Amino acid sequence: MNGSQRQATAGQADTRTTYLSVQDMVQLVHRLGLPAFIAGVAERIEADFLRWPSFDKTARVAAHSRDGVIELMPIADAVNFAFKYVNGHPLNTRHGLPTVMAFGLLADVATGVPRLLSELTLTTAVRTAAMSAVAARELARPGSRVMALIGNGAQSEFQALAFRDLLGITTLRLFDTDPQATAKLVANLAGQGLTLQVCASTAEAVRGADIVTTVTADKTNATILTPEMIEPGMHLNAVGGDCPGKTELHPGVLQQAAVFVEFEPQSRIEGEIQQMPADFAVTELWQVLAGQQPGRRDAAQVTLFDSVGFALEDYSALCFVRDAAARLGLGSVLQLVPQQDDPKDLFGLLAGGADVAADSAADGLQRQHGGGQVFQRGAHRLEDAALAGIALHH
């Protein structure tokens, strides 16, 4: 038997870790349907935000470089510890790499055993859109139907579909400085029940919009929205400003809005409010969800969700995919942690090296003579991935 097939024997604690690959996640989205996937993550996020005091919270730890940032995002409650590894490198697309890449882990708080290792690149796109929709349900005017979407890159389709399904948006007004990004978005959203209007500028796109979502990628203090663009009653969903030195809004926009954030200590460093004085008033969104603070006060008020992405959202997403994958039988098993008869005898693990080598040799021989079966299984996986890709577009 190979490493992924070994079972805990009598007297051994189970230290196995479930692994969800990119292919597993694509299959999960395909089998649930993307709308149900987004709605499920949104529901879990809202439920977890309502128990905000139960979590041990901290701002993420970041390593900044000239062209990007690499971050670790930890959080825990009394049962689970979670973290996400994520980067943000806007120049990556020039080299054929995604701007954002991520993976995450869930572990038992009681023992520290890692229970889930999962891709989070695709899942982060879903959870970010789900978080935007959760906030907008509290902050946007009821009956909002038109959204401007500024920045039409990798996150844009997820934002569009989340707002379609969870808020009832029917019309998207689109602008990106890269026309090819907008063309990609239009192609991907064809047949999705949305009216798509391609605009020549940000000012044109936001004119008459109920909701304005900015999701640009440049690591710079940009000015995507200026005060004269803002109309009474707008809800602003500022997603792209998510690290020090990276913003999208003119400070005057914040001054005329009621501003809501995820975790204030982190947002002060990374969000749009990094431009503002330390005493600039903001409200944490969990307080609105819990009924402790008001959201939108009237139809004319301008509201702003200063979204930077917080570890609790990744915790929620990891818990959702863990449970959904278990129901559907998706994922494989990794042995990240040694499984021992005597947990005090780590050195003794080396004594079993000969057995491990024999298992590896047997596995290699099995693969050599069972290549046809391996190829067949691989073909099925590729077929499943292709079908899932179609599901994402249709």
Coordinates of C-alpha atoms in Angstrom, one line a residue:
M1 CA 0.0 0.0 0.0
N2 CA 1.2 3.5 -0.7
G3 CA 1.4 6.5 1.7
S4 CA -2.0 7.8 0.8
Q5 CA -3.6 4.5 1.6
R6 CA -2.1 3.8 5.0
Q7 CA -4.6 3.7 7.8
A8 CA -4.1 4.4 11.5
T9 CA -3.4 1.1 13.3
A10 CA -4.5 0.2 16.8
G11 CA -2.7 2.5 19.3
Q12 CA -2.0 5.1 16.6
A13 CA -3.7 8.5 16.5
D14 CA -4.9 9.6 13.1
T15 CA -2.6 12.3 11.7
R16 CA -3.8 12.2 8.1
T17 CA -4.6 15.4 6.2
T18 CA -7.3 15.8 3.5
Y19 CA -5.9 17.5 0.4
L20 CA -8.1 19.5 -2.0
S21 CA -6.2 20.3 -5.3
V22 CA -7.1 22.8 -8.0
Q23 CA -8.8 19.9 -9.9
D24 CA -10.7 18.9 -6.8
M25 CA -11.9 22.5 -6.4
V26 CA -13.0 22.8 -10.0
Q27 CA -15.0 19.6 -9.6
L28 CA -16.5 20.9 -6.4
V29 CA -17.7 24.1 -8.2
H30 CA -19.0 22.0 -11.1
R31 CA -21.0 19.6 -8.9
L32 CA -22.4 22.3 -6.6
G33 CA -22.8 24.9 -9.3
L34 CA -21.0 28.3 -9.0
P35 CA -24.1 30.2 -7.7
A36 CA -24.6 27.6 -4.9
F37 CA -20.8 27.7 -4.2
I38 CA -20.8 31.5 -3.8
A39 CA -24.0 31.5 -1.8
G40 CA -22.7 28.8 0.5
V41 CA -19.5 30.7 1.2
A42 CA -21.4 33.9 1.8
E43 CA -23.7 32.2 4.3
R44 CA -20.8 30.7 6.2
I45 CA -19.0 34.1 6.2
E46 CA -22.1 35.8 7.7
A47 CA -22.6 33.1 10.3
D48 CA -18.9 33.4 11.4
F49 CA -19.0 37.2 11.5
L50 CA -22.0 36.9 13.8
R51 CA -19.7 35.1 16.3
W52 CA -16.9 37.6 15.9
P53 CA -15.9 37.7 19.6
S54 CA -15.2 33.9 19.5
F55 CA -12.1 34.3 17.3
D56 CA -8.5 35.0 18.1
K57 CA -7.8 37.7 15.5
T58 CA -4.7 39.4 14.2
A59 CA -3.7 41.4 11.2
R60 CA -1.9 39.4 8.5
V61 CA 1.9 39.1 8.4
A62 CA 3.3 40.6 5.2
A63 CA 6.7 40.4 3.4
H64 CA 6.8 43.3 0.9
S65 CA 9.1 43.4 -2.1
R66 CA 9.6 45.8 -5.0
D67 CA 7.0 44.1 -7.2
G68 CA 4.6 42.5 -4.7
V69 CA 3.8 41.1 -1.4
I70 CA 3.6 37.6 0.2
E71 CA 1.3 37.3 3.2
L72 CA 0.3 34.8 5.9
M73 CA -3.3 35.2 7.4
P74 CA -3.9 33.3 10.7
I75 CA -7.0 33.1 12.8
A76 CA -8.5 30.6 15.3
D77 CA -11.5 29.8 17.4
A78 CA -11.8 27.2 20.1
V79 CA -12.0 24.4 17.6
N80 CA -10.1 25.2 14.4
F81 CA -7.0 27.1 13.5
A82 CA -6.7 28.4 9.9
F83 CA -4.2 30.2 7.9
K84 CA -3.8 31.3 4.3
Y85 CA -0.7 31.8 2.3
V86 CA -1.3 34.4 -0.5
N87 CA 0.7 36.7 -2.7
G88 CA -0.1 39.8 -4.7
H89 CA 2.2 40.5 -7.7
P90 CA 0.6 42.7 -10.3
L91 CA 3.4 42.2 -12.8
N92 CA 3.0 38.4 -12.8
T93 CA 0.7 38.3 -15.8
R94 CA 3.6 39.5 -18.0
H95 CA 5.3 36.2 -17.1
G96 CA 2.2 34.0 -17.5
L97 CA 1.6 33.8 -13.8
P98 CA -1.5 34.8 -11.8
T99 CA -1.4 38.0 -9.9
V100 CA -2.8 36.2 -6.8
M101 CA -1.9 32.6 -5.8
A102 CA -3.0 31.0 -2.5
F103 CA -3.4 27.9 -0.4
G104 CA -4.7 27.4 3.1
L105 CA -4.9 25.0 6.0
L106 CA -7.3 24.0 8.8
A107 CA -5.9 22.4 11.9
D108 CA -7.4 21.0 15.2
V109 CA -6.9 23.6 18.0
A110 CA -6.9 20.8 20.6
T111 CA -4.1 18.8 19.0
G112 CA -2.5 20.9 16.3
V113 CA -3.0 18.2 13.7
P114 CA -3.5 19.7 10.2
R115 CA -6.8 18.3 8.9
L116 CA -7.2 20.1 5.6
L117 CA -4.7 21.5 3.0
S118 CA -6.5 23.2 0.2
E119 CA -5.9 25.3 -2.9
L120 CA -7.3 28.8 -2.2
T121 CA -6.5 30.7 -5.5
L122 CA -9.9 29.9 -7.0
T123 CA -11.6 29.9 -3.6
T124 CA -10.2 33.3 -2.6
A125 CA -11.8 34.8 -5.7
V126 CA -15.1 33.3 -4.6
R127 CA -14.8 34.3 -0.9
T128 CA -13.8 37.9 -1.9
A129 CA -16.9 38.2 -4.1
A130 CA -19.1 36.6 -1.4
M131 CA -17.7 39.0 1.2
S132 CA -18.5 42.0 -1.1
A133 CA -22.1 40.7 -1.5
V134 CA -22.6 40.2 2.3
A135 CA -21.5 43.8 2.9
A136 CA -23.6 45.2 0.1
R137 CA -26.8 43.5 1.3
E138 CA -26.4 45.6 4.5
L139 CA -25.1 48.8 3.0
A140 CA -26.5 49.3 -0.6
R141 CA -29.9 50.7 -1.3
P142 CA -32.7 48.1 -1.5
G143 CA -33.6 47.6 -5.2
S144 CA -30.1 48.3 -6.5
R145 CA -29.9 47.0 -10.1
V146 CA -26.9 48.7 -11.8
M147 CA -23.3 48.2 -10.8
A148 CA -20.2 49.8 -12.3
L149 CA -17.3 47.3 -12.3
I150 CA -13.9 49.1 -12.6
G151 CA -11.1 46.6 -13.2
N152 CA -12.0 43.6 -15.3
G153 CA -9.3 41.1 -14.3
A154 CA -9.4 37.8 -12.6
Q155 CA -11.8 38.8 -9.8
S156 CA -14.3 40.6 -11.9
E157 CA -16.5 37.7 -13.1
F158 CA -16.9 36.5 -9.5
Q159 CA -18.0 39.9 -8.3
A160 CA -20.4 40.2 -11.2
L161 CA -22.1 36.8 -10.5
A162 CA -22.2 37.3 -6.7
F163 CA -24.0 40.6 -7.1
R164 CA -26.3 39.2 -9.7
D165 CA -27.3 36.2 -7.5
L166 CA -27.2 37.8 -4.0
L167 CA -28.3 41.3 -4.7
G168 CA -30.3 41.2 -7.9
I169 CA -27.9 43.3 -10.1
T170 CA -29.1 43.1 -13.7
T171 CA -26.8 45.7 -15.5
L172 CA -23.0 46.0 -15.4
R173 CA -21.2 49.1 -16.6
L174 CA -17.6 48.0 -17.4
F175 CA -14.3 49.8 -17.6
D176 CA -10.6 48.7 -17.6
T177 CA -7.6 50.4 -18.9
D178 CA -6.8 47.1 -20.7
P179 CA -9.5 46.6 -23.3
Q180 CA -8.6 43.0 -23.6
A181 CA -9.5 42.4 -20.0
T182 CA -13.0 43.9 -20.6
A183 CA -13.4 41.7 -23.8
K184 CA -12.5 38.7 -21.7
L185 CA -15.1 39.6 -19.1
V186 CA -17.8 40.2 -21.7
A187 CA -17.1 36.8 -23.3
N188 CA -17.1 35.0 -19.9
L189 CA -20.4 36.6 -18.9
A190 CA -22.2 36.0 -22.2
G191 CA -25.5 34.2 -21.6
Q192 CA -25.4 34.9 -17.8
G193 CA -28.5 37.1 -17.8
L194 CA -26.7 40.4 -17.3
T195 CA -26.8 43.5 -19.5
L196 CA -23.2 44.5 -20.2
Q197 CA -22.3 48.0 -21.1
V198 CA -18.7 48.7 -22.1
C199 CA -17.7 52.2 -21.1
A200 CA -14.8 54.5 -22.3
S201 CA -13.9 55.8 -18.8
T202 CA -14.4 55.3 -15.1
A203 CA -16.5 58.5 -15.0
E204 CA -18.8 57.1 -17.7
A205 CA -19.1 53.7 -16.0
V206 CA -20.1 55.0 -12.6
R207 CA -22.6 57.6 -13.9
G208 CA -26.0 56.5 -12.6
A209 CA -24.8 53.3 -10.9
D210 CA -26.3 52.1 -7.7
I211 CA -23.1 50.2 -6.7
V212 CA -19.5 50.9 -7.8
T213 CA -17.0 48.1 -7.4
T214 CA -13.3 48.9 -7.9
V215 CA -11.0 45.9 -8.2
T216 CA -7.8 47.1 -9.8
A217 CA -4.4 45.5 -9.2
D218 CA -1.7 48.1 -9.5
K219 CA 0.5 48.4 -6.4
T220 CA 0.3 52.1 -6.2
N221 CA -1.7 55.0 -4.6
A222 CA -4.0 55.3 -7.6
T223 CA -7.0 57.6 -7.9
I224 CA -9.7 55.5 -9.6
L225 CA -12.7 57.3 -8.0
T226 CA -12.7 61.1 -7.3
P227 CA -15.3 63.1 -5.3
E228 CA -17.1 64.5 -8.3
M229 CA -17.9 61.0 -9.6
I230 CA -19.9 60.1 -6.4
E231 CA -23.6 60.5 -6.5
P232 CA -26.0 60.5 -3.5
G233 CA -27.1 57.0 -2.4
M234 CA -24.2 55.1 -4.1
H235 CA -22.6 52.1 -2.4
L236 CA -18.9 51.8 -3.0
N237 CA -17.2 48.4 -2.8
A238 CA -13.5 49.2 -2.8
V239 CA -11.7 45.9 -3.2
G240 CA -8.4 46.6 -4.9
G241 CA -6.6 48.6 -2.2
D242 CA -5.4 45.9 0.0
C243 CA -1.8 46.6 1.2
P244 CA 0.3 49.6 2.3
G245 CA 0.9 52.0 -0.5
K246 CA -2.0 50.6 -2.6
T247 CA -5.2 52.5 -2.8
E248 CA -8.0 53.3 -5.3
L249 CA -9.9 56.2 -4.0
H250 CA -9.3 59.9 -3.6
P251 CA -9.3 60.8 0.1
G252 CA -12.3 63.2 -0.6
V253 CA -14.4 60.2 -1.5
L254 CA -13.9 58.7 2.0
Q255 CA -14.7 62.0 3.6
Q256 CA -18.2 62.1 2.1
A257 CA -19.0 58.4 2.9
A258 CA -19.9 56.3 5.9
V259 CA -17.0 53.8 5.9
F260 CA -17.2 50.2 6.9
V261 CA -14.3 47.8 7.4
E262 CA -13.6 44.2 8.3
F263 CA -10.9 44.2 11.0
E264 CA -10.0 47.8 11.8
P265 CA -6.4 47.3 13.0
Q266 CA -5.6 45.6 9.6
S267 CA -7.6 48.1 7.5
R268 CA -5.8 51.1 9.1
I269 CA -2.6 49.7 7.6
E270 CA -3.8 48.3 4.3
G271 CA -7.1 49.8 3.3
E272 CA -8.3 53.0 1.7
I273 CA -8.4 54.4 5.2
Q274 CA -4.5 54.3 5.4
Q275 CA -4.8 57.7 3.8
M276 CA -6.9 59.1 6.6
P277 CA -6.0 60.4 10.1
A278 CA -5.9 57.7 12.9
D279 CA -9.2 59.1 14.4
F280 CA -11.1 58.9 11.1
A281 CA -14.4 57.2 12.0
V282 CA -15.1 53.7 10.7
T283 CA -17.5 50.8 11.7
E284 CA -16.5 47.1 11.6
L285 CA -19.0 45.2 9.5
W286 CA -19.7 42.5 12.1
Q287 CA -21.3 45.2 14.3
V288 CA -23.8 46.0 11.6
L289 CA -24.5 42.3 11.0
A290 CA -25.1 41.8 14.7
G291 CA -27.4 44.8 15.0
Q292 CA -25.0 46.7 17.2
Q293 CA -24.4 49.6 14.8
P294 CA -26.5 51.0 11.9
G295 CA -25.6 50.4 8.3
R296 CA -27.1 52.6 5.7
R297 CA -29.1 55.4 7.4
D298 CA -31.0 56.8 4.5
A299 CA -31.4 56.5 0.7
A300 CA -29.1 59.5 0.0
Q301 CA -26.2 58.4 2.2
V302 CA -23.0 57.2 0.4
T303 CA -21.7 54.0 1.9
L304 CA -18.2 52.5 1.4
F305 CA -17.0 49.0 2.2
D306 CA -13.2 49.3 2.5
S307 CA -12.5 45.6 1.7
V308 CA -8.9 44.3 2.2
G309 CA -9.7 40.7 2.9
F310 CA -9.5 39.3 6.4
A311 CA -8.5 35.8 7.7
L312 CA -12.0 35.1 9.0
E313 CA -13.3 35.0 5.5
D314 CA -10.7 32.4 4.6
Y315 CA -11.6 30.4 7.7
S316 CA -15.2 30.4 6.6
A317 CA -14.3 29.4 3.0
L318 CA -12.0 26.5 4.2
C319 CA -14.8 25.2 6.5
F320 CA -17.3 25.4 3.7
V321 CA -15.1 23.5 1.2
R322 CA -14.1 21.0 3.8
D323 CA -17.7 20.1 4.5
A324 CA -18.8 20.2 0.9
A325 CA -15.9 18.0 -0.3
A326 CA -16.6 15.5 2.4
R327 CA -20.2 15.2 1.3
L328 CA -19.2 14.7 -2.3
G329 CA -16.3 12.4 -1.7
L330 CA -13.7 14.7 -3.2
G331 CA -10.1 15.1 -2.1
S332 CA -7.2 12.8 -1.4
V333 CA -5.1 12.0 1.7
L334 CA -1.7 13.3 2.6
Q335 CA 0.6 12.2 5.4
L336 CA 2.1 15.6 6.4
V337 CA 2.7 14.5 10.0
P338 CA 4.4 11.3 11.1
Q339 CA 2.1 8.5 12.4
Q340 CA 3.9 6.6 15.1
D341 CA 3.3 3.7 17.5
D342 CA 5.3 5.6 20.1
P343 CA 4.9 9.4 19.7
K344 CA 7.9 10.0 21.9
D345 CA 10.2 8.0 19.6
L346 CA 10.6 10.3 16.5
F347 CA 14.1 8.9 15.9
G348 CA 12.5 5.4 15.7
L349 CA 10.7 6.6 12.5
L350 CA 14.0 6.3 10.7
A351 CA 14.2 2.6 11.6
G352 CA 11.3 2.0 9.4
G353 CA 13.1 3.4 6.4
A354 CA 13.6 0.1 4.8
D355 CA 9.8 -0.6 4.9
V356 CA 9.1 2.8 3.3
A357 CA 11.7 2.1 0.6
A358 CA 10.1 -1.2 -0.1
D359 CA 6.7 0.4 -0.4
S360 CA 8.1 3.0 -2.7
A361 CA 9.6 0.4 -5.0
A362 CA 6.4 -1.6 -5.0
D363 CA 4.4 1.6 -5.9
G364 CA 6.8 2.3 -8.7
L365 CA 6.4 -1.2 -10.1
Q366 CA 2.7 -0.9 -9.9
R367 CA 2.7 2.4 -11.8
Q368 CA 5.0 0.9 -14.4
H369 CA 2.7 -2.0 -15.1
G370 CA -0.5 -0.1 -14.6
G371 CA 0.2 2.8 -16.8
G372 CA -2.9 2.3 -18.8
Q373 CA -5.1 2.6 -15.8
V374 CA -3.2 5.7 -14.6
F375 CA -3.6 7.3 -18.1
Q376 CA -7.3 6.4 -18.1
R377 CA -7.9 8.0 -14.7
G378 CA -6.0 11.1 -15.8
A379 CA -8.1 11.3 -18.9
H380 CA -11.2 11.2 -16.8
R381 CA -9.9 13.9 -14.5
L382 CA -9.1 16.2 -17.6
E383 CA -12.6 15.5 -18.9
D384 CA -14.1 16.5 -15.5
A385 CA -12.0 19.6 -15.4
A386 CA -13.1 20.6 -18.9
L387 CA -16.8 20.1 -18.0
A388 CA -16.2 22.2 -14.9
G389 CA -14.7 25.0 -17.0
I390 CA -17.8 25.0 -19.1
A391 CA -20.0 25.2 -16.0
L392 CA -18.1 28.2 -14.9
H393 CA -18.8 30.0 -18.1
H394 CA -22.4 28.9 -18.6

